[in-house]
Each structure stands twice: as structure tokens, then as C-alpha cells.
Amino acid sequence: MNTFGNIYRLTSFGESHGPGIGGVIDGCPAGIELDMAFIQSELDRRKPGQSRITTPRKEEDEVQFLSGIYEGKTTGTPIGFIIWNKNQHSSDYDNMKNVYRPSHADYTYQSKYGIRDPRGGGRSSARETIARCVAGAIAKLALRQTGISIQAFTSQVGSIKLDGSYTDYDLSKTEENAVRCPDPAKAAEMETLIAEVKSKGDTIGGVITCVAKGVPVGLGEPVFGKLHAALGHAMLTINAVKGFEYGDGFEAALYRGSERNDRFYNDNGHINTHTNHSGGIQGGISNGQDIYFRVAFKSVATILMEQETVNMEGEDTILKARGRHDPCVLPRAVPIVESMTAMTLLDYLLIQKTREGGL
């Protein structure tokens, strides 16, 4: 299960300490003009070493396209690409080779396959997500032609969170700070907290909010292909994600229908709703309103502190991790959330086109 999507599909490959990470994108429409500078900028948003609150590891993360592109446009054939790994410190993982890191995939991978790559987690490493950012960047470029835009941002780190709705903030300010939070004051508090946690060798989690604007009515399939289910699946494939909710989410359980129904009205000949508690999706199908959802990330499992664990023989032992690790994944996860959203929306847009009998 290394392939994501139905029509617009990404198959990714590679390990964090192998020669490189890459992928094959199939089902991309022909004639999409590729802005290579934009694609690289999306990878730069995800790459390590961006600020004092991310891992100090340095990777250029330059993508090399191998197929499916001619004179700057997609040809409709498979797009192959690779990003070469250049800054590995595999020796950092020597003391973890025969032990199971708490809350990591070491034990489950070893149990499932009978073998695992202990260097950086191998295939379970978050470095795999760089392939998603390439496919997501191309999906964003395709969605631009339809007027769909996607913006994610950090809305909570630990107990520090934004108090209002996404509509209360200027989301264009998201990239103006290291935390990627549109509220400068809250961003400063979040950054201070992350730095404090990092200084103690610990980690912390948080929440990313994502908003998709311009999504047309009709995306989503009954009964098992609901759009929110597809978005939830996409988000839960991201490393460290523990929760997904769209619209009012769990808060919807607190209110009566009379308080939370999205009432329709005639908006100068266009059907609209007074509110958007549904998060832009009703009956599993997009209704033309903004689609918004929240993704909860746990604290990074690798901490630079002593932890009790067991080795591969089941013997109790103590592990203290070494290496260069993020104290909080949120800032670098923002573009990953956007990429998975873009791939999902493009995929479901293409599915809808097949129902309409043409592109």
C-alpha cells in the first residue's frame, strides 16, 4: 500500500537513509504547465533546517524529474521523480539497532516483516513525505486552473491555540514566522514554547487547520467514497497524525440541530448558506462552501532523554536517542497537509469529470 489515490495517483518509494526518496505520479492531466520554482518552494517549506525550532539537519531537497514532462508541461504519461539524500548521519542510530524506540514503528515493522531498517526509521520516516510534497505541488498547479486554493496553518502548539475561526485571521501572514501561524502574537508564544521544550530534549504536539476555497459543488462519492472520509484517510496517512475533524467536528455533539443546521437562502439567484458548520461537505459531497478541517499531531516520538524500553530479545534496557530531530513537527507538516489535500481534491475532481462524461 505505497500508492495513494484513484485517478491522480502517487506511488512513493525510498527510505530516509537510502540513496533517495522518489515517486511515480500517474493520472495527471496532460498540458499542466509546471512552475518549477513553485514546486521547489513547496519542498523548501517542508525541508529541515529552516529555523531554530526545527531539526538542524541540512538537506537541499532538490527534485529531479525523470519522465512525463516535455517543454515544461505534463504529457499525461507517468511522471517519475527523485530527491537524492545527501546529509545522512546513519551512525546516530547505531545504539538503536537492537532496541525498540518507544511509540515508534520499530516493533511493529520488525514483527510484520521480520526485518527493518533502523536508520532513521527507514520507510516509516517522515522523510517519505517529501514525495507527497512533489505530487501535492503538481496537484496545486492543476487545481489553480479551476480556481481552487488551499491554505494550512498551525492553529495550536501544546496548550497555546488560536481562539477564533480561520475567518478571523489573515491567512496570508502564515509564512511570515517560523511556526506558520497567522497570528503573530500567538506565533511568538508557540515558538517560545517549542524552543523551551527543545532545550530539555523533549517534544510537543499540536494542531494544523486547513482551508480549501473555491471547491465546486458535487465532489465526493456515496456511500463509501465520501469526500470527508477521503480527506480523513489522507491526513491519517501522515506520520504522527492522531486525529481528524472537519467542520464543527466533535463540537457538533454539544448542540441541537436548531442551533447548528446550515440554513439555505437565495443569494441573488445563487443558493448559499448563512453558516458553514458542515465544513463545506454535506452527505459526503462538497456543497460549494469553504472546506475546513483540523489535524491533530502527537509529539515527536524521538526524545533526547533516557527512556525505558526493551531490546529485540525482550530484555529491559534504557535508550537515549542521538541525532537531529524536530522538537515539534507542526511547522514542517503544514505543506504536507496542503499536499495531501491537493492530491485528494484533484483526484475527486477527476472522478467527478468522468461522471460528467468529459474533461
Short mmCIF file of C-alpha atoms in Angstrom, two decimals:
data_model
loop_
_atom_site.label_atom_id
_atom_site.label_comp_id
_atom_site.label_asym_id
_atom_site.label_seq_id
_atom_site.Cartn_x
_atom_site.Cartn_y
_atom_site.Cartn_z
CA MET A 1 0.00 0.00 0.00
CA ASN A 2 2.52 2.54 -1.17
CA THR A 3 0.08 4.07 -3.68
CA PHE A 4 -2.36 6.88 -2.87
CA GLY A 5 -5.31 7.99 -4.98
CA ASN A 6 -7.78 6.65 -7.55
CA ILE A 7 -7.17 8.55 -10.80
CA TYR A 8 -4.48 11.01 -9.69
CA ARG A 9 -2.16 8.51 -8.03
CA LEU A 10 1.17 8.72 -6.27
CA THR A 11 3.36 5.70 -5.66
CA SER A 12 6.28 6.64 -3.45
CA PHE A 13 9.48 4.76 -2.69
CA GLY A 14 12.68 5.10 -0.67
CA GLU A 15 13.98 5.26 2.88
CA SER A 16 15.36 8.14 4.90
CA HIS A 17 18.91 6.76 4.85
CA GLY A 18 18.82 5.17 1.43
CA PRO A 19 20.13 6.84 -1.75
CA GLY A 20 16.97 8.86 -2.23
CA ILE A 21 13.21 9.32 -1.95
CA GLY A 22 11.10 9.32 -5.08
CA GLY A 23 7.81 8.55 -6.69
CA VAL A 24 5.71 7.98 -9.77
CA ILE A 25 2.64 10.14 -10.39
CA ASP A 26 0.03 8.59 -12.67
CA GLY A 27 -3.24 10.04 -13.93
CA CYS A 28 -2.04 13.64 -14.08
CA PRO A 29 -3.89 15.50 -16.85
CA ALA A 30 -1.81 16.48 -19.87
CA GLY A 31 -0.95 20.09 -20.56
CA ILE A 32 -0.46 21.28 -16.97
CA GLU A 33 2.24 23.96 -17.06
CA LEU A 34 4.74 23.18 -14.33
CA ASP A 35 6.19 26.09 -12.41
CA MET A 36 9.46 24.51 -11.28
CA ALA A 37 10.25 27.41 -8.94
CA PHE A 38 6.90 26.88 -7.20
CA ILE A 39 7.46 23.13 -6.87
CA GLN A 40 10.89 23.75 -5.32
CA SER A 41 9.44 26.36 -2.96
CA GLU A 42 6.94 23.77 -1.71
CA LEU A 43 9.81 21.37 -0.97
CA ASP A 44 11.69 24.18 0.76
CA ARG A 45 8.73 24.72 3.10
CA ARG A 46 9.00 21.08 4.20
CA LYS A 47 12.77 20.66 4.32
CA PRO A 48 14.74 20.54 7.59
CA GLY A 49 16.98 23.29 8.92
CA GLN A 50 14.55 26.16 8.39
CA SER A 51 14.78 27.72 11.85
CA ARG A 52 15.90 27.24 15.43
CA ILE A 53 12.75 25.23 16.20
CA THR A 54 13.29 22.57 13.53
CA THR A 55 15.90 19.86 13.15
CA PRO A 56 19.33 21.30 12.24
CA ARG A 57 19.85 18.66 9.55
CA LYS A 58 20.62 20.23 6.16
CA GLU A 59 19.07 18.80 3.02
CA GLU A 60 18.77 20.73 -0.25
CA ASP A 61 15.81 18.56 -1.24
CA GLU A 62 16.08 19.31 -4.94
CA VAL A 63 13.70 17.29 -7.09
CA GLN A 64 14.87 15.69 -10.33
CA PHE A 65 12.13 14.80 -12.80
CA LEU A 66 12.74 11.71 -14.91
CA SER A 67 9.68 11.44 -17.15
CA GLY A 68 6.23 12.71 -18.05
CA ILE A 69 7.23 16.31 -18.79
CA TYR A 70 8.02 17.96 -22.13
CA GLU A 71 8.80 21.64 -22.65
CA GLY A 72 7.60 22.43 -19.14
CA LYS A 73 4.21 20.75 -19.43
CA THR A 74 2.82 17.42 -18.31
CA THR A 75 2.31 14.92 -21.13
CA GLY A 76 -0.31 12.74 -19.46
CA THR A 77 2.17 9.89 -19.03
CA PRO A 78 3.66 8.79 -15.69
CA ILE A 79 5.77 11.46 -14.00
CA GLY A 80 8.82 9.91 -12.38
CA PHE A 81 10.95 11.89 -9.94
CA ILE A 82 13.60 11.50 -7.26
CA ILE A 83 15.14 13.57 -4.47
CA TRP A 84 18.62 12.37 -3.53
CA ASN A 85 19.51 12.07 0.16
CA LYS A 86 22.73 13.96 0.86
CA ASN A 87 23.02 14.65 4.59
CA GLN A 88 22.66 11.35 6.41
CA HIS A 89 24.27 10.57 9.76
CA SER A 90 23.45 6.87 9.93
CA SER A 91 25.84 6.37 12.85
CA ASP A 92 23.40 8.35 15.02
CA TYR A 93 21.22 5.23 15.01
CA ASP A 94 23.85 2.62 15.92
CA ASN A 95 22.66 2.45 19.54
CA MET A 96 19.05 1.92 18.39
CA LYS A 97 19.71 -1.01 16.06
CA ASN A 98 18.68 -3.70 18.51
CA VAL A 99 16.17 -1.82 20.67
CA TYR A 100 12.61 -0.66 20.14
CA ARG A 101 12.13 3.08 20.41
CA PRO A 102 9.01 3.95 22.47
CA SER A 103 6.00 4.96 20.31
CA HIS A 104 7.94 4.34 17.09
CA ALA A 105 7.27 1.82 14.33
CA ASP A 106 10.33 -0.29 15.20
CA TYR A 107 8.45 -3.09 16.98
CA THR A 108 5.54 -3.25 14.54
CA TYR A 109 7.78 -3.24 11.44
CA GLN A 110 10.02 -5.94 12.92
CA SER A 111 7.00 -8.04 13.84
CA LYS A 112 5.33 -7.62 10.45
CA TYR A 113 8.32 -8.10 8.13
CA GLY A 114 10.90 -9.87 10.27
CA ILE A 115 13.41 -7.20 9.24
CA ARG A 116 13.63 -3.42 9.46
CA ASP A 117 15.92 -0.55 8.59
CA PRO A 118 16.79 1.11 11.92
CA ARG A 119 18.44 4.15 10.31
CA GLY A 120 16.03 6.99 10.84
CA GLY A 121 13.10 4.60 10.83
CA GLY A 122 13.64 3.56 7.23
CA ARG A 123 10.36 3.57 5.34
CA SER A 124 8.44 4.79 8.41
CA SER A 125 10.49 8.00 8.49
CA ALA A 126 8.69 11.28 7.90
CA ARG A 127 11.23 11.94 5.16
CA GLU A 128 8.97 9.85 2.95
CA THR A 129 6.54 12.78 2.91
CA ILE A 130 8.81 14.73 0.58
CA ALA A 131 7.39 12.64 -2.29
CA ARG A 132 3.92 13.78 -1.26
CA CYS A 133 5.01 17.41 -1.46
CA VAL A 134 6.15 16.94 -5.07
CA ALA A 135 2.85 15.31 -6.07
CA GLY A 136 0.94 17.86 -4.00
CA ALA A 137 2.70 20.79 -5.67
CA ILE A 138 1.75 19.49 -9.11
CA ALA A 139 -1.82 18.92 -7.90
CA LYS A 140 -1.92 22.53 -6.64
CA LEU A 141 -0.83 23.78 -10.06
CA ALA A 142 -3.61 21.76 -11.70
CA LEU A 143 -6.19 23.00 -9.19
CA ARG A 144 -5.19 26.61 -9.84
CA GLN A 145 -6.78 26.28 -13.26
CA THR A 146 -10.12 25.55 -11.60
CA GLY A 147 -9.88 28.34 -9.01
CA ILE A 148 -9.28 26.05 -6.03
CA SER A 149 -6.79 27.27 -3.41
CA ILE A 150 -5.53 25.54 -0.28
CA GLN A 151 -4.03 27.09 2.86
CA ALA A 152 -2.99 25.28 6.03
CA PHE A 153 -1.58 26.84 9.19
CA THR A 154 -0.56 25.99 12.72
CA SER A 155 -3.52 26.69 14.99
CA GLN A 156 -2.26 25.08 18.20
CA VAL A 157 1.00 24.03 19.85
CA GLY A 158 0.59 22.33 23.20
CA SER A 159 -1.96 24.37 25.15
CA ILE A 160 -1.37 27.56 23.12
CA LYS A 161 -4.05 27.89 20.46
CA LEU A 162 -5.85 30.38 18.28
CA ASP A 163 -9.10 31.47 19.86
CA GLY A 164 -11.08 32.29 16.73
CA SER A 165 -12.19 30.71 13.47
CA TYR A 166 -9.95 30.70 10.40
CA THR A 167 -12.13 33.53 9.07
CA ASP A 168 -10.85 35.79 11.87
CA TYR A 169 -7.27 35.75 10.58
CA ASP A 170 -5.32 36.97 7.58
CA LEU A 171 -4.03 33.62 6.34
CA SER A 172 -1.56 35.37 4.03
CA LYS A 173 0.54 36.01 7.16
CA THR A 174 1.06 32.27 7.74
CA GLU A 175 4.51 32.17 6.14
CA GLU A 176 5.77 35.26 7.99
CA ASN A 177 7.00 33.32 11.05
CA ALA A 178 8.79 30.06 11.76
CA VAL A 179 5.75 28.39 13.33
CA ARG A 180 3.48 29.12 10.34
CA CYS A 181 0.72 30.67 12.43
CA PRO A 182 -1.30 33.63 11.03
CA ASP A 183 -1.47 35.35 14.45
CA PRO A 184 1.95 36.97 15.11
CA ALA A 185 1.43 37.22 18.87
CA LYS A 186 0.36 33.59 19.25
CA ALA A 187 3.15 32.54 16.90
CA ALA A 188 5.71 34.14 19.20
CA GLU A 189 4.26 32.26 22.20
CA MET A 190 4.32 29.00 20.26
CA GLU A 191 7.91 29.49 19.15
CA THR A 192 8.99 30.22 22.72
CA LEU A 193 7.28 27.06 23.94
CA ILE A 194 8.86 24.90 21.24
CA ALA A 195 12.30 26.32 21.98
CA GLU A 196 11.83 25.64 25.71
CA VAL A 197 10.74 22.05 25.04
CA LYS A 198 13.68 21.56 22.68
CA SER A 199 16.18 22.81 25.27
CA LYS A 200 15.04 20.00 27.59
CA GLY A 201 15.43 17.32 24.92
CA ASP A 202 11.67 16.85 24.78
CA THR A 203 8.99 17.27 22.09
CA ILE A 204 5.47 18.66 21.79
CA GLY A 205 2.45 18.27 19.52
CA GLY A 206 -0.34 20.46 18.23
CA VAL A 207 -2.99 21.06 15.58
CA ILE A 208 -2.93 22.19 11.95
CA THR A 209 -6.01 23.75 10.38
CA CYS A 210 -6.52 23.57 6.63
CA VAL A 211 -8.91 25.56 4.41
CA ALA A 212 -9.79 24.85 0.77
CA LYS A 213 -11.57 27.63 -1.10
CA GLY A 214 -13.25 27.54 -4.49
CA VAL A 215 -14.16 23.84 -4.35
CA PRO A 216 -17.18 23.30 -6.64
CA VAL A 217 -20.40 21.60 -5.61
CA GLY A 218 -20.50 17.86 -6.22
CA LEU A 219 -17.12 16.38 -5.25
CA GLY A 220 -17.48 13.19 -3.23
CA GLU A 221 -18.96 9.75 -3.76
CA PRO A 222 -21.75 7.88 -1.99
CA VAL A 223 -21.57 5.87 0.27
CA PHE A 224 -18.01 4.79 0.94
CA GLY A 225 -16.26 7.48 -1.09
CA LYS A 226 -17.41 10.47 0.92
CA LEU A 227 -15.15 13.48 0.47
CA HIS A 228 -14.58 13.99 4.19
CA ALA A 229 -13.70 10.31 4.56
CA ALA A 230 -11.15 10.66 1.76
CA LEU A 231 -9.63 13.74 3.39
CA GLY A 232 -9.55 11.97 6.75
CA HIS A 233 -7.80 8.98 5.18
CA ALA A 234 -5.28 11.29 3.50
CA MET A 235 -4.45 13.08 6.75
CA LEU A 236 -4.20 9.90 8.81
CA THR A 237 -1.53 8.56 6.46
CA ILE A 238 0.79 11.37 7.58
CA ASN A 239 3.35 10.48 10.25
CA ALA A 240 2.38 11.48 13.81
CA VAL A 241 -1.25 12.32 12.95
CA LYS A 242 -3.65 11.17 15.69
CA GLY A 243 -6.91 12.90 14.87
CA PHE A 244 -9.03 14.49 12.14
CA GLU A 245 -12.22 16.53 12.33
CA TYR A 246 -13.97 18.71 9.75
CA GLY A 247 -16.48 21.49 10.17
CA ASP A 248 -17.67 21.68 13.76
CA GLY A 249 -16.15 18.25 14.36
CA PHE A 250 -16.55 16.88 17.87
CA GLU A 251 -18.04 20.18 19.00
CA ALA A 252 -21.12 19.35 16.91
CA ALA A 253 -22.07 16.79 19.55
CA LEU A 254 -22.76 19.60 22.02
CA TYR A 255 -25.51 21.36 20.07
CA ARG A 256 -29.07 20.82 18.85
CA GLY A 257 -29.99 20.78 15.19
CA SER A 258 -31.82 24.08 15.61
CA GLU A 259 -28.53 25.63 16.71
CA ARG A 260 -26.18 24.15 14.11
CA ASN A 261 -28.11 23.49 10.90
CA ASP A 262 -26.71 25.41 7.91
CA ARG A 263 -29.81 27.17 6.58
CA PHE A 264 -30.07 27.82 2.85
CA TYR A 265 -31.09 31.13 1.28
CA ASN A 266 -31.34 32.69 -2.16
CA ASP A 267 -28.27 34.86 -2.61
CA ASN A 268 -29.17 36.90 -5.71
CA GLY A 269 -30.10 33.79 -7.65
CA HIS A 270 -27.38 31.63 -6.13
CA ILE A 271 -28.11 29.08 -3.41
CA ASN A 272 -25.99 29.84 -0.35
CA THR A 273 -25.94 29.07 3.38
CA HIS A 274 -25.93 31.50 6.28
CA THR A 275 -23.37 29.42 8.19
CA ASN A 276 -20.84 26.70 7.43
CA HIS A 277 -20.90 24.37 10.41
CA SER A 278 -20.79 21.47 7.95
CA GLY A 279 -17.28 22.42 6.85
CA GLY A 280 -18.20 22.62 3.17
CA ILE A 281 -19.30 18.98 2.94
CA GLN A 282 -22.84 17.60 3.30
CA GLY A 283 -23.77 13.98 2.71
CA GLY A 284 -20.12 13.37 1.88
CA ILE A 285 -20.32 15.76 -1.10
CA SER A 286 -18.88 19.27 -1.35
CA ASN A 287 -21.53 22.00 -1.21
CA GLY A 288 -19.54 24.94 -2.59
CA GLN A 289 -18.65 26.46 0.78
CA ASP A 290 -15.12 26.58 2.19
CA ILE A 291 -13.89 23.15 3.23
CA TYR A 292 -12.07 23.36 6.54
CA PHE A 293 -10.72 20.76 8.91
CA ARG A 294 -8.24 20.22 11.72
CA VAL A 295 -5.48 17.65 12.04
CA ALA A 296 -4.00 16.69 15.42
CA PHE A 297 -0.31 15.75 15.58
CA LYS A 298 1.24 13.96 18.52
CA SER A 299 4.58 14.99 19.99
CA VAL A 300 7.57 13.54 18.12
CA ALA A 301 8.39 10.08 19.49
CA THR A 302 12.17 10.57 19.41
CA ILE A 303 13.21 12.50 22.51
CA LEU A 304 16.77 13.20 23.64
CA MET A 305 16.09 11.84 27.11
CA GLU A 306 16.55 8.45 28.71
CA GLN A 307 13.55 6.15 28.27
CA GLU A 308 12.75 2.66 29.44
CA THR A 309 12.27 0.14 26.62
CA VAL A 310 13.22 -3.40 25.59
CA ASN A 311 15.68 -4.82 23.09
CA MET A 312 14.86 -7.31 20.32
CA GLU A 313 15.33 -10.18 22.80
CA GLY A 314 12.66 -8.68 25.05
CA GLU A 315 15.14 -7.63 27.73
CA ASP A 316 14.56 -4.42 29.67
CA THR A 317 17.00 -1.66 28.79
CA ILE A 318 17.46 2.12 28.73
CA LEU A 319 17.63 4.11 25.49
CA LYS A 320 18.84 7.64 24.96
CA ALA A 321 18.42 8.71 21.35
CA ARG A 322 21.04 10.66 19.45
CA GLY A 323 20.78 12.64 16.25
CA ARG A 324 18.97 15.64 14.79
CA HIS A 325 15.24 15.60 15.39
CA ASP A 326 12.35 18.07 15.34
CA PRO A 327 11.03 19.15 18.75
CA CYS A 328 7.67 19.81 17.04
CA VAL A 329 6.55 18.63 13.60
CA LEU A 330 3.87 21.29 13.09
CA PRO A 331 5.82 23.94 11.12
CA ARG A 332 7.17 21.44 8.59
CA ALA A 333 3.90 19.49 8.44
CA VAL A 334 1.86 22.45 7.14
CA PRO A 335 2.91 21.92 3.49
CA ILE A 336 2.38 18.16 3.86
CA VAL A 337 -1.23 18.70 4.96
CA GLU A 338 -1.73 21.02 2.00
CA SER A 339 -0.21 18.47 -0.39
CA MET A 340 -2.43 15.62 0.76
CA THR A 341 -5.45 17.94 0.49
CA ALA A 342 -4.48 18.98 -3.04
CA MET A 343 -4.00 15.39 -4.19
CA THR A 344 -7.35 14.35 -2.72
CA LEU A 345 -9.28 17.25 -4.24
CA LEU A 346 -7.70 16.81 -7.68
CA ASP A 347 -8.39 13.08 -7.55
CA TYR A 348 -12.05 13.64 -6.69
CA LEU A 349 -12.35 16.41 -9.28
CA LEU A 350 -11.15 13.97 -11.93
CA ILE A 351 -13.59 11.33 -10.68
CA GLN A 352 -16.41 13.85 -11.00
CA LYS A 353 -15.30 14.70 -14.54
CA THR A 354 -15.74 11.04 -15.52
CA ARG A 355 -19.32 11.20 -14.22
CA GLU A 356 -19.98 14.30 -16.32
CA GLY A 357 -18.86 12.48 -19.45
CA GLY A 358 -15.86 14.63 -20.32
CA LEU A 359 -12.93 16.70 -19.09
#
